[in-house]
Amino acid sequence: MDIKTFSIILMVLFSYSCRKSDYKRIIFGEDVKERMKQNFLIALNTSKADEVELYTKMLEEHKNQHLIRLQPENKVGQSQIIEIENNRKTSVKLTTLSKRRPLIFQIDNFLFDDECDYIKESAEAKGFIKSKTLGDFDEELSTEPTAYDLLGDIPLADWDNNNDSFIDHLELQSAIKKNFDVRLGSMMINEIMKKTFMDFNSNGLIEDWEWNIKNITTLVLMLKEAKRVSPSSSARFSESQWLSYVNDSILLSIQDRLHKVTKLPLEMIKNSEPLQVVKYQPGGHYDCHLDSDPQYFSDSANTCCHTLSADSGSDESDLCSPCRFMTVLYFLEDTKNGGETAFPVAGLDPYLNDLTSDISYEDKCDLSIYCSTAKIVVKPQKGRAILWYNHFINPDTEWTGAVDRNSLHGGCAVKEGHKWIANNWINAGQLKEHDVLSWTKKQFPANIEEREKTSS
């Protein structure tokens, strides 16, 4: 056996070993188990007596309930017919787009045309607001303390990707895009380096002493102005609105349809997030991202947002994390050109391709440029639904497992016309007991009213 063959075998074995051990570390860590239990016990112990009584009954009803993922066909592109009872839609054609990493399906005509129009009109009536990302600081004050809070404590080494003790143009461009959600061209980068004194000696490199004397306030103001003048420079350029399913017969019919197709608990679907409607103008896009918190099973992860009670208060809600077992994306109209939904790393080995850490923003995530290189690209078509799983299933609990980092996805730039979509996220936390408790709390007022009607 030659050295090259031996090296390949070692690399494959190492990859398998890392994959196996890392999955076990994420799923079976005792410290993580304890944290999950403590979060649940706190929620249970602070519940009202009637809520606990109702929770106990609901938990008994779901004692044999476990999460499932739809089974793909033998080959990508093959389809199966799923019959739907007692719904306006009597059957759907489920097509496999990806068999693993992530598991993706497509259903054409999942929504009727009038349902698409109704969702768009309802969102328009409520009014749209600018979609935001975690790196968006548009509303921050541009005073010196705020500017220092944003940039003052960042050491040069954090932005020095090649560890040569300097920050060059490309490194500064990459860091600004990654940390502050602003895409800038070479000319703007040169101007920033000049006006903020980061390139004081005009040699094209930022040295440590120049980094320490930089004008932080000027930098923040220039970044804010760049976003104001060119909104499309952001990682996300769109408008959105939320629609509640409560007492909406059309949306509830769609919800019922989804329950019967996915085979997920109806209570889980009914108590997940409201429907998010998103509108993209020409140039609109959304760089690749994960829908669920990648730190889902780490000690630094926050409580799942959907498990918080309605009266938790905004302070607690601000500290929660999105826990989305599954994403269902609906296309609400055809788009003349562009606007595809892309999965840039679908099917890639996450260990051989370094998906265990932050993905490269330059060569995979900027879908306004690199849409055509994505592994899977789905064109907008009115009524079409894409379903994918953001998580694996924990074999111990048969409930939500590790995040599938290959579910990284985004929206390609709209080149002509508009793009309308709706996101239907299905929430699930680490423990079934905690989810059932959250279902109880959200349904509790309705159950009280039902019991009062029965007793009267």
Short mmCIF file of C-alpha atoms in Angstrom, two decimals:
data_model
loop_
_atom_site.label_atom_id
_atom_site.label_comp_id
_atom_site.label_asym_id
_atom_site.label_seq_id
_atom_site.Cartn_x
_atom_site.Cartn_y
_atom_site.Cartn_z
CA MET A 1 0.00 0.00 0.00
CA ASP A 2 1.46 3.34 -1.03
CA ILE A 3 1.58 6.38 1.26
CA LYS A 4 -1.16 8.23 -0.65
CA THR A 5 -3.67 5.36 -0.28
CA PHE A 6 -2.78 4.93 3.39
CA SER A 7 -3.31 8.67 4.00
CA ILE A 8 -6.74 8.57 2.38
CA ILE A 9 -7.79 5.63 4.57
CA LEU A 10 -6.58 7.43 7.70
CA MET A 11 -8.48 10.58 6.71
CA VAL A 12 -11.73 8.63 6.20
CA LEU A 13 -11.35 6.77 9.49
CA PHE A 14 -10.55 9.98 11.33
CA SER A 15 -13.57 11.69 9.79
CA TYR A 16 -15.84 8.83 10.86
CA SER A 17 -14.35 8.82 14.36
CA CYS A 18 -14.82 12.59 14.74
CA ARG A 19 -18.34 12.42 13.38
CA LYS A 20 -19.30 9.63 15.79
CA SER A 21 -17.62 11.08 18.88
CA ASP A 22 -18.79 14.62 18.22
CA TYR A 23 -22.40 13.51 17.78
CA LYS A 24 -22.22 11.61 21.08
CA ARG A 25 -20.59 14.56 22.80
CA ILE A 26 -23.37 16.88 21.66
CA ILE A 27 -26.19 14.48 22.47
CA PHE A 28 -25.04 12.57 25.52
CA GLY A 29 -22.98 15.08 27.54
CA GLU A 30 -24.02 14.80 31.19
CA ASP A 31 -23.61 18.54 31.77
CA VAL A 32 -25.96 19.22 28.86
CA LYS A 33 -28.50 16.71 30.13
CA GLU A 34 -28.44 18.34 33.55
CA ARG A 35 -28.91 21.82 32.08
CA MET A 36 -31.91 20.66 30.05
CA LYS A 37 -33.49 19.05 33.11
CA GLN A 38 -32.93 22.12 35.26
CA ASN A 39 -34.54 24.41 32.68
CA PHE A 40 -37.56 22.14 32.57
CA LEU A 41 -37.87 21.81 36.36
CA ILE A 42 -37.74 25.57 36.80
CA ALA A 43 -40.55 25.96 34.28
CA LEU A 44 -42.58 23.19 35.91
CA ASN A 45 -42.10 24.45 39.47
CA THR A 46 -43.23 27.95 38.51
CA SER A 47 -46.41 26.68 36.83
CA LYS A 48 -49.86 27.05 38.34
CA ALA A 49 -51.62 24.04 39.87
CA ASP A 50 -54.21 23.85 37.09
CA GLU A 51 -51.46 24.04 34.47
CA VAL A 52 -49.58 21.17 36.12
CA GLU A 53 -52.76 19.09 36.24
CA LEU A 54 -53.42 19.67 32.56
CA TYR A 55 -49.75 19.05 31.74
CA THR A 56 -49.85 15.67 33.50
CA LYS A 57 -52.84 14.60 31.43
CA MET A 58 -51.30 15.81 28.17
CA LEU A 59 -47.99 14.11 28.93
CA GLU A 60 -49.83 10.82 29.48
CA GLU A 61 -51.55 11.25 26.12
CA HIS A 62 -48.16 11.73 24.45
CA LYS A 63 -46.16 9.16 26.43
CA ASN A 64 -45.54 7.07 23.31
CA GLN A 65 -45.08 10.08 21.03
CA HIS A 66 -41.72 10.53 19.33
CA LEU A 67 -40.41 12.70 16.53
CA ILE A 68 -40.04 11.28 13.06
CA ARG A 69 -38.45 12.43 9.83
CA LEU A 70 -40.07 11.55 6.52
CA GLN A 71 -38.28 8.79 4.65
CA PRO A 72 -36.69 9.80 1.34
CA GLU A 73 -37.08 7.81 -1.87
CA ASN A 74 -34.25 5.58 -3.11
CA LYS A 75 -33.06 8.23 -5.55
CA VAL A 76 -33.09 12.01 -5.59
CA GLY A 77 -35.88 13.25 -7.84
CA GLN A 78 -38.20 10.33 -7.12
CA SER A 79 -41.62 11.02 -5.62
CA GLN A 80 -44.33 9.46 -3.49
CA ILE A 81 -48.01 10.34 -3.16
CA ILE A 82 -49.34 11.15 0.32
CA GLU A 83 -53.10 11.01 0.79
CA ILE A 84 -54.69 13.66 3.02
CA GLU A 85 -58.03 13.06 4.71
CA ASN A 86 -60.56 15.72 5.73
CA ASN A 87 -58.73 18.60 4.09
CA ARG A 88 -59.30 20.77 1.06
CA LYS A 89 -56.13 19.26 -0.41
CA THR A 90 -56.73 15.52 -0.86
CA SER A 91 -53.20 14.45 -1.78
CA VAL A 92 -49.70 15.80 -2.39
CA LYS A 93 -46.69 14.62 -4.38
CA LEU A 94 -43.59 14.53 -2.14
CA THR A 95 -40.34 14.71 -4.13
CA THR A 96 -36.94 13.94 -2.60
CA LEU A 97 -34.39 16.71 -3.23
CA SER A 98 -31.72 15.48 -0.80
CA LYS A 99 -31.55 12.14 1.03
CA ARG A 100 -29.27 13.28 3.83
CA ARG A 101 -27.37 16.26 5.20
CA PRO A 102 -29.91 17.79 5.06
CA LEU A 103 -33.04 15.81 4.33
CA ILE A 104 -35.02 17.99 1.86
CA PHE A 105 -38.36 17.48 0.12
CA GLN A 106 -40.38 19.49 -2.37
CA ILE A 107 -44.16 19.57 -2.80
CA ASP A 108 -45.51 21.45 -5.80
CA ASN A 109 -49.00 22.96 -5.42
CA PHE A 110 -49.00 22.41 -1.66
CA LEU A 111 -50.85 25.73 -1.41
CA PHE A 112 -53.75 26.74 -3.64
CA ASP A 113 -53.39 29.99 -5.57
CA ASP A 114 -56.08 31.68 -3.50
CA GLU A 115 -54.28 30.65 -0.29
CA CYS A 116 -51.07 32.25 -1.58
CA ASP A 117 -52.97 35.43 -2.45
CA TYR A 118 -54.70 35.46 0.94
CA ILE A 119 -51.38 35.22 2.82
CA LYS A 120 -49.87 38.04 0.76
CA GLU A 121 -52.91 40.29 1.21
CA SER A 122 -53.03 39.62 4.97
CA ALA A 123 -49.37 40.55 5.37
CA GLU A 124 -49.78 43.66 3.22
CA ALA A 125 -52.72 44.75 5.38
CA LYS A 126 -50.61 44.52 8.54
CA GLY A 127 -47.67 46.33 6.94
CA PHE A 128 -44.11 45.17 6.40
CA ILE A 129 -41.00 45.99 8.42
CA LYS A 130 -37.35 45.62 7.46
CA SER A 131 -36.01 42.12 8.11
CA LYS A 132 -33.11 42.07 10.55
CA THR A 133 -30.06 39.95 11.29
CA LEU A 134 -27.99 39.53 14.44
CA GLY A 135 -25.28 41.79 13.03
CA ASP A 136 -27.63 44.65 12.25
CA PHE A 137 -26.78 47.75 14.30
CA ASP A 138 -28.82 50.33 12.35
CA GLU A 139 -30.67 51.45 15.46
CA GLU A 140 -27.55 51.81 17.62
CA LEU A 141 -26.53 55.32 18.63
CA SER A 142 -23.44 56.65 16.90
CA THR A 143 -21.95 58.24 20.00
CA GLU A 144 -18.42 57.48 21.18
CA PRO A 145 -19.47 55.06 23.99
CA THR A 146 -21.65 53.04 21.60
CA ALA A 147 -18.95 53.01 18.95
CA TYR A 148 -16.44 51.82 21.52
CA ASP A 149 -18.81 49.12 22.70
CA LEU A 150 -19.06 47.87 19.12
CA LEU A 151 -15.39 47.92 18.16
CA GLY A 152 -13.20 49.12 20.99
CA ASP A 153 -12.25 45.79 22.58
CA ILE A 154 -11.60 43.81 19.41
CA PRO A 155 -7.88 42.91 19.19
CA LEU A 156 -6.12 42.99 15.84
CA ALA A 157 -5.52 39.24 16.05
CA ASP A 158 -9.26 38.56 15.84
CA TRP A 159 -9.40 39.96 12.31
CA ASP A 160 -5.94 38.75 11.24
CA ASN A 161 -7.03 35.52 9.52
CA ASN A 162 -3.61 34.43 8.31
CA ASN A 163 -1.81 35.35 11.55
CA ASP A 164 0.83 37.53 9.89
CA SER A 165 0.38 40.36 12.44
CA PHE A 166 -1.30 42.61 9.85
CA ILE A 167 -4.86 43.15 8.58
CA ASP A 168 -5.02 43.54 4.82
CA HIS A 169 -7.89 44.73 2.59
CA LEU A 170 -9.49 41.31 2.19
CA GLU A 171 -9.31 40.53 5.90
CA LEU A 172 -10.92 43.86 6.79
CA GLN A 173 -13.60 43.34 4.14
CA SER A 174 -14.35 39.85 5.45
CA ALA A 175 -14.46 40.91 9.11
CA ILE A 176 -16.80 43.83 8.47
CA LYS A 177 -19.18 41.61 6.50
CA LYS A 178 -19.12 38.84 9.09
CA ASN A 179 -19.39 40.96 12.23
CA PHE A 180 -21.49 43.93 11.11
CA ASP A 181 -23.52 42.68 8.16
CA VAL A 182 -22.08 45.15 5.62
CA ARG A 183 -20.65 44.17 2.25
CA LEU A 184 -18.12 46.73 0.99
CA GLY A 185 -16.12 47.01 -2.22
CA SER A 186 -12.38 47.61 -2.45
CA MET A 187 -12.72 51.37 -2.97
CA MET A 188 -14.84 51.76 0.17
CA ILE A 189 -12.41 49.61 2.16
CA ASN A 190 -9.55 51.87 1.03
CA GLU A 191 -11.52 54.95 2.07
CA ILE A 192 -12.29 53.47 5.50
CA MET A 193 -8.63 52.61 6.09
CA LYS A 194 -7.64 56.16 5.17
CA LYS A 195 -10.30 58.15 7.03
CA THR A 196 -10.11 56.11 10.25
CA PHE A 197 -6.26 56.24 10.33
CA MET A 198 -6.08 52.44 10.22
CA ASP A 199 -3.59 52.75 7.35
CA PHE A 200 -1.81 55.81 8.72
CA ASN A 201 1.44 55.14 6.84
CA SER A 202 -0.42 54.28 3.57
CA ASN A 203 1.28 50.93 3.01
CA GLY A 204 -2.01 49.06 2.48
CA LEU A 205 -1.72 47.12 5.75
CA ILE A 206 -3.08 47.74 9.23
CA GLU A 207 -0.35 47.30 11.81
CA ASP A 208 -0.91 46.88 15.53
CA TRP A 209 -0.07 50.50 16.42
CA GLU A 210 -2.41 51.78 13.67
CA TRP A 211 -5.17 49.49 14.92
CA ASN A 212 -4.80 51.01 18.39
CA ILE A 213 -5.13 54.62 17.19
CA LYS A 214 -8.04 54.06 14.77
CA ASN A 215 -11.01 56.44 14.95
CA ILE A 216 -13.77 54.10 16.10
CA THR A 217 -16.59 56.64 15.82
CA THR A 218 -15.72 57.44 12.19
CA LEU A 219 -15.65 53.73 11.35
CA VAL A 220 -19.11 53.11 12.84
CA LEU A 221 -20.57 56.16 11.10
CA MET A 222 -19.12 55.08 7.74
CA LEU A 223 -20.57 51.58 8.13
CA LYS A 224 -23.99 52.96 9.06
CA GLU A 225 -23.92 55.34 6.08
CA ALA A 226 -22.97 52.50 3.73
CA LYS A 227 -26.00 50.52 4.88
CA ARG A 228 -28.27 53.54 4.56
CA VAL A 229 -27.16 54.39 1.02
CA SER A 230 -27.15 50.78 -0.17
CA PRO A 231 -29.49 48.48 1.80
CA SER A 232 -28.59 45.60 -0.52
CA SER A 233 -25.10 45.63 1.02
CA SER A 234 -26.59 43.80 4.02
CA ALA A 235 -26.53 40.03 4.37
CA ARG A 236 -30.33 40.24 4.38
CA PHE A 237 -32.33 42.62 2.22
CA SER A 238 -36.08 42.06 2.58
CA GLU A 239 -39.27 43.03 4.45
CA SER A 240 -41.33 40.75 6.65
CA GLN A 241 -44.47 40.41 8.75
CA TRP A 242 -45.98 37.75 11.04
CA LEU A 243 -49.44 36.19 10.77
CA SER A 244 -51.19 34.36 13.61
CA TYR A 245 -53.04 31.10 12.97
CA VAL A 246 -55.55 31.81 15.75
CA ASN A 247 -59.14 31.87 14.48
CA ASP A 248 -57.95 31.94 10.86
CA SER A 249 -59.70 29.10 9.01
CA ILE A 250 -57.46 29.34 5.93
CA LEU A 251 -54.18 29.19 7.87
CA LEU A 252 -55.54 26.47 10.17
CA SER A 253 -56.39 24.36 7.11
CA ILE A 254 -52.78 24.71 5.93
CA GLN A 255 -51.59 23.79 9.41
CA ASP A 256 -53.77 20.67 9.42
CA ARG A 257 -52.43 19.73 5.97
CA LEU A 258 -48.86 20.06 7.21
CA HIS A 259 -49.59 17.89 10.25
CA LYS A 260 -50.96 15.10 8.05
CA VAL A 261 -48.03 15.23 5.65
CA THR A 262 -45.19 15.45 8.19
CA LYS A 263 -46.79 13.08 10.77
CA LEU A 264 -45.58 15.43 13.52
CA PRO A 265 -47.78 16.02 16.60
CA LEU A 266 -50.59 18.46 15.88
CA GLU A 267 -49.95 20.20 19.21
CA MET A 268 -46.34 20.82 18.17
CA ILE A 269 -47.38 22.40 14.88
CA LYS A 270 -50.20 24.44 16.44
CA ASN A 271 -47.93 25.82 19.17
CA SER A 272 -44.98 26.71 16.97
CA GLU A 273 -44.12 30.21 15.74
CA PRO A 274 -46.59 32.32 13.74
CA LEU A 275 -46.28 32.30 9.96
CA GLN A 276 -43.55 34.66 8.75
CA VAL A 277 -44.26 36.32 5.39
CA VAL A 278 -41.25 37.79 3.57
CA LYS A 279 -41.17 40.10 0.55
CA TYR A 280 -38.05 40.71 -1.56
CA GLN A 281 -37.65 43.63 -3.94
CA PRO A 282 -35.27 43.50 -6.93
CA GLY A 283 -31.80 42.93 -5.47
CA GLY A 284 -33.32 41.34 -2.37
CA HIS A 285 -31.45 38.36 -0.97
CA TYR A 286 -30.55 36.54 2.23
CA ASP A 287 -27.06 35.13 2.71
CA CYS A 288 -26.84 31.56 3.95
CA HIS A 289 -27.72 30.87 7.58
CA LEU A 290 -29.05 28.21 9.93
CA ASP A 291 -32.68 28.44 11.04
CA SER A 292 -31.97 26.81 14.40
CA ASP A 293 -29.38 27.75 17.02
CA PRO A 294 -26.09 25.97 16.16
CA GLN A 295 -25.21 26.02 19.90
CA TYR A 296 -28.38 24.01 20.58
CA PHE A 297 -26.73 21.49 22.89
CA SER A 298 -23.86 23.56 24.25
CA ASP A 299 -23.62 25.06 27.72
CA SER A 300 -23.84 28.54 26.22
CA ALA A 301 -27.21 27.93 24.58
CA ASN A 302 -30.20 29.88 25.86
CA THR A 303 -33.66 28.54 26.61
CA CYS A 304 -35.71 27.73 23.51
CA CYS A 305 -37.95 30.70 22.67
CA HIS A 306 -41.05 28.58 22.13
CA THR A 307 -40.87 27.10 25.65
CA LEU A 308 -41.18 30.51 27.31
CA SER A 309 -44.61 31.28 28.71
CA ALA A 310 -46.61 34.11 27.18
CA ASP A 311 -46.14 36.25 30.30
CA SER A 312 -42.36 35.78 30.49
CA GLY A 313 -41.66 39.40 29.56
CA SER A 314 -39.41 40.85 26.90
CA ASP A 315 -36.24 40.66 29.00
CA GLU A 316 -36.41 36.87 29.14
CA SER A 317 -37.49 36.57 25.51
CA ASP A 318 -34.44 38.56 24.41
CA LEU A 319 -32.21 35.82 25.84
CA CYS A 320 -33.88 32.86 24.15
CA SER A 321 -32.73 30.89 21.11
CA PRO A 322 -34.71 29.65 18.11
CA CYS A 323 -35.17 25.87 18.29
CA ARG A 324 -36.63 24.84 14.94
CA PHE A 325 -36.78 21.12 14.25
CA MET A 326 -38.14 21.64 10.76
CA THR A 327 -38.58 24.43 8.22
CA VAL A 328 -41.38 24.56 5.66
CA LEU A 329 -40.94 27.34 3.11
CA TYR A 330 -43.84 28.31 0.82
CA PHE A 331 -43.40 30.23 -2.43
CA LEU A 332 -46.35 32.62 -2.74
CA GLU A 333 -45.78 33.70 -6.34
CA ASP A 334 -43.58 33.07 -9.36
CA THR A 335 -40.48 35.25 -9.62
CA LYS A 336 -39.50 36.43 -13.10
CA ASN A 337 -35.76 35.96 -12.59
CA GLY A 338 -33.68 34.94 -9.56
CA GLY A 339 -34.90 34.58 -5.99
CA GLU A 340 -34.06 30.89 -5.70
CA THR A 341 -33.65 29.18 -2.33
CA ALA A 342 -30.20 27.61 -2.20
CA PHE A 343 -28.42 25.05 -0.02
CA PRO A 344 -24.70 25.71 -0.64
CA VAL A 345 -23.26 22.78 1.34
CA ALA A 346 -25.96 20.11 0.98
CA GLY A 347 -24.43 16.64 0.92
CA LEU A 348 -20.92 17.71 1.93
CA ASP A 349 -19.16 15.92 4.77
CA PRO A 350 -19.29 18.49 7.63
CA TYR A 351 -15.91 17.38 9.01
CA LEU A 352 -13.96 17.25 5.78
CA ASN A 353 -15.45 20.62 4.79
CA ASP A 354 -15.08 22.43 8.14
CA LEU A 355 -18.78 22.89 8.83
CA THR A 356 -18.25 22.29 12.55
CA SER A 357 -17.19 25.92 12.92
CA ASP A 358 -18.39 29.13 11.26
CA ILE A 359 -18.67 28.62 7.51
CA SER A 360 -16.57 30.64 5.09
CA TYR A 361 -18.49 33.81 4.25
CA GLU A 362 -16.53 34.45 1.08
CA ASP A 363 -16.96 31.32 -1.04
CA LYS A 364 -20.32 29.87 0.01
CA CYS A 365 -22.55 32.30 1.88
CA ASP A 366 -22.84 35.36 -0.35
CA LEU A 367 -25.73 34.02 -2.40
CA SER A 368 -26.20 37.31 -4.26
CA ILE A 369 -23.01 36.29 -6.07
CA TYR A 370 -22.48 32.55 -5.58
CA CYS A 371 -26.02 31.22 -6.05
CA SER A 372 -25.05 29.11 -9.07
CA THR A 373 -22.39 27.20 -7.10
CA ALA A 374 -24.82 25.99 -4.41
CA LYS A 375 -25.33 22.22 -4.27
CA ILE A 376 -29.13 22.49 -4.40
CA VAL A 377 -31.09 25.40 -5.88
CA VAL A 378 -34.91 25.57 -5.88
CA LYS A 379 -36.73 28.03 -8.15
CA PRO A 380 -39.74 29.99 -6.88
CA GLN A 381 -43.06 28.61 -8.09
CA LYS A 382 -46.41 29.72 -6.73
CA GLY A 383 -47.81 27.18 -4.28
CA ARG A 384 -44.58 25.18 -4.04
CA ALA A 385 -43.35 24.08 -0.61
CA ILE A 386 -39.85 23.04 0.44
CA LEU A 387 -39.51 20.97 3.61
CA TRP A 388 -36.23 20.28 5.38
CA TYR A 389 -35.03 19.19 8.79
CA ASN A 390 -32.70 21.45 10.77
CA HIS A 391 -32.02 18.72 13.34
CA PHE A 392 -31.31 15.05 13.63
CA ILE A 393 -33.24 12.95 16.16
CA ASN A 394 -31.65 12.03 19.48
CA PRO A 395 -31.64 8.19 19.58
CA ASP A 396 -31.85 8.23 23.40
CA THR A 397 -34.89 10.46 23.78
CA GLU A 398 -36.42 10.05 20.28
CA TRP A 399 -36.81 13.83 20.38
CA THR A 400 -34.77 16.69 18.92
CA GLY A 401 -31.09 15.96 18.38
CA ALA A 402 -28.05 17.82 17.04
CA VAL A 403 -28.27 20.61 14.49
CA ASP A 404 -27.63 19.50 10.91
CA ARG A 405 -25.09 22.10 9.79
CA ASN A 406 -25.65 21.10 6.16
CA SER A 407 -29.09 22.73 6.43
CA LEU A 408 -27.29 26.03 5.82
CA HIS A 409 -29.44 27.85 3.25
CA GLY A 410 -30.38 31.27 1.93
CA GLY A 411 -32.15 33.29 -0.72
CA CYS A 412 -30.46 34.16 -4.01
CA ALA A 413 -30.74 37.72 -5.30
CA VAL A 414 -33.96 38.71 -7.07
CA LYS A 415 -32.90 39.87 -10.53
CA GLU A 416 -36.30 40.77 -11.94
CA GLY A 417 -39.73 41.05 -10.36
CA HIS A 418 -40.52 40.32 -6.70
CA LYS A 419 -40.18 37.30 -4.46
CA TRP A 420 -42.80 36.35 -1.88
CA ILE A 421 -42.32 33.48 0.57
CA ALA A 422 -43.73 32.34 3.90
CA ASN A 423 -41.72 30.50 6.56
CA ASN A 424 -43.51 27.90 8.66
CA TRP A 425 -41.13 26.84 11.43
CA ILE A 426 -41.91 23.77 13.54
CA ASN A 427 -40.46 24.22 17.03
CA ALA A 428 -39.12 21.46 19.25
CA GLY A 429 -36.77 21.63 22.23
CA GLN A 430 -34.35 19.18 23.77
CA LEU A 431 -36.91 17.49 26.05
CA LYS A 432 -40.37 16.23 25.15
CA GLU A 433 -41.54 17.01 28.69
CA HIS A 434 -40.57 20.68 28.32
CA ASP A 435 -42.33 20.94 24.98
CA VAL A 436 -45.51 19.35 26.32
CA LEU A 437 -45.45 21.81 29.22
CA SER A 438 -45.14 24.73 26.79
CA TRP A 439 -48.08 23.37 24.75
CA THR A 440 -50.11 23.21 27.97
CA LYS A 441 -49.31 26.79 28.94
CA LYS A 442 -50.22 28.13 25.51
CA GLN A 443 -53.46 26.16 25.38
CA PHE A 444 -54.39 26.70 29.02
CA PRO A 445 -56.66 29.76 28.61
CA ALA A 446 -58.59 28.00 25.82
CA ASN A 447 -58.99 24.88 27.98
CA ILE A 448 -60.27 26.93 30.90
CA GLU A 449 -62.92 28.51 28.67
CA GLU A 450 -63.91 25.06 27.38
CA ARG A 451 -64.25 23.67 30.90
CA GLU A 452 -66.34 26.65 32.00
CA LYS A 453 -68.70 26.15 29.05
CA THR A 454 -69.04 22.44 29.89
CA SER A 455 -69.75 23.07 33.57
CA SER A 456 -72.37 25.73 32.82
#
